[in-house]
Coordinates of C-alpha atoms in Angstrom, one line a residue:
V1 CA 90.3 67.3 189.1
Q2 CA 91.5 70.9 188.9
L3 CA 92.3 72.3 185.4
Q4 CA 94.6 75.3 184.9
A5 CA 94.5 76.9 181.4
S6 CA 97.2 79.2 180.1
G7 CA 98.6 80.6 176.9
G8 CA 96.0 83.1 175.8
G9 CA 96.8 86.6 174.7
L10 CA 96.6 89.1 171.9
V11 CA 97.6 88.1 168.4
Q12 CA 97.2 89.5 164.9
A13 CA 95.0 87.8 162.3
G14 CA 96.9 85.0 160.7
G15 CA 99.1 84.4 163.8
S16 CA 99.3 81.5 166.1
L17 CA 98.9 80.7 169.8
K18 CA 99.3 77.5 171.8
L19 CA 97.0 77.0 174.8
S20 CA 97.9 74.6 177.6
C21 CA 95.8 73.0 180.3
A22 CA 97.4 71.3 183.2
A23 CA 95.4 68.8 185.3
S24 CA 95.9 68.2 188.9
R25 CA 95.2 64.5 189.0
R26 CA 97.2 61.6 187.8
T27 CA 94.0 59.9 186.5
F28 CA 94.0 62.6 183.9
S29 CA 95.3 60.0 181.5
T30 CA 91.9 58.2 181.6
Y31 CA 89.8 61.3 180.9
I32 CA 88.5 62.7 177.6
M33 CA 89.8 66.2 177.3
G34 CA 88.4 69.1 175.3
W35 CA 88.6 72.8 174.5
F36 CA 85.6 75.1 174.4
R37 CA 85.2 78.8 173.7
Q38 CA 82.7 81.4 174.4
A39 CA 82.5 84.7 172.6
P40 CA 80.5 87.7 174.0
G41 CA 76.8 87.1 173.3
K42 CA 77.3 83.6 171.9
E43 CA 76.9 80.2 173.3
R44 CA 79.8 78.1 174.5
E45 CA 81.2 76.0 171.6
L46 CA 83.0 72.7 171.7
L47 CA 86.1 73.1 169.5
A48 CA 88.0 69.9 169.9
D49 CA 88.2 66.8 172.0
I50 CA 90.8 64.0 172.4
N51 CA 90.5 60.6 173.9
W52 CA 92.6 59.2 176.7
S53 CA 95.3 57.8 174.4
G54 CA 95.4 60.8 172.1
H55 CA 94.8 58.7 169.1
S56 CA 91.2 59.9 168.5
T57 CA 90.4 63.6 168.0
V58 CA 87.3 65.4 166.9
Y59 CA 87.1 69.0 165.7
A60 CA 84.3 71.5 165.1
D61 CA 84.0 72.6 161.5
S62 CA 84.9 76.2 162.5
V63 CA 88.4 75.2 163.5
K64 CA 89.1 72.1 161.5
G65 CA 92.4 72.3 159.6
R66 CA 93.6 75.3 161.7
F67 CA 93.5 74.0 165.3
T68 CA 95.2 70.9 166.7
I69 CA 94.5 69.3 170.0
S70 CA 97.1 67.1 171.7
R71 CA 97.9 65.7 175.1
D72 CA 100.9 64.6 177.1
N73 CA 99.8 62.2 179.8
A74 CA 103.2 62.2 181.4
K75 CA 102.7 65.9 182.1
N76 CA 99.0 65.8 182.7
T77 CA 98.6 68.4 180.1
V78 CA 96.4 69.0 177.1
Y79 CA 97.2 71.5 174.4
L80 CA 95.5 73.5 171.7
Q81 CA 97.7 74.7 168.8
M82 CA 95.8 77.5 167.0
N83 CA 97.1 78.6 163.6
S84 CA 95.7 81.0 161.0
L85 CA 93.8 82.8 163.7
K86 CA 90.9 85.0 162.6
P87 CA 89.2 87.9 164.5
E88 CA 86.1 85.7 164.9
D89 CA 88.3 83.3 167.0
T90 CA 88.3 86.0 169.7
A91 CA 86.7 84.4 172.8
V92 CA 87.4 83.0 176.2
Y93 CA 88.8 79.5 175.8
Y94 CA 88.1 76.8 178.4
C95 CA 89.6 73.4 178.8
A96 CA 87.4 70.6 180.2
A97 CA 87.7 67.0 181.3
D98 CA 85.3 64.1 181.8
P99 CA 85.7 60.4 182.2
T100 CA 82.8 59.8 179.8
N101 CA 81.6 61.4 176.6
R102 CA 79.5 63.9 178.5
L103 CA 82.1 66.4 177.3
R104 CA 80.6 66.1 173.8
L105 CA 77.2 66.9 175.2
G106 CA 78.6 70.1 176.6
V107 CA 78.4 69.0 180.3
P108 CA 81.8 67.8 181.3
D109 CA 82.4 67.2 185.0
Y110 CA 85.4 69.6 185.2
W111 CA 86.2 73.0 183.7
G112 CA 89.3 75.1 183.7
Q113 CA 89.1 78.8 184.5
G114 CA 89.3 80.2 181.0
T115 CA 91.9 82.1 179.1
Q116 CA 91.2 85.1 176.9
V117 CA 92.3 85.0 173.2
T118 CA 92.0 88.2 171.2
V119 CA 92.7 88.3 167.5
S120 CA 93.1 91.7 166.0
S121 CA 92.4 92.5 162.3

């Protein structure tokens, strides 16, 4: 599975961005998908994940209530809507996929290439 992330950029604090991650394989619909981020000098952090149907989502406390993960299996795409962005959200954001819950252990089988999100104060 190849994952192509897009949608990053520069935004002011309080603004919004929507990230997209397109998968190359039709079996995408059976995979657990997630979004991670890594800021300079910090460990990679799992932000949110979503099950194959889209009916089950889990969020990190740091983004709960501000970020929303969703997926469109017909388009082989997963999204991350980010609202009320803060300077501390600045990081490289990665999408990831796994057929099992290894994603929640931080070791998914597949990673996207990363997209930079910068939030100015």
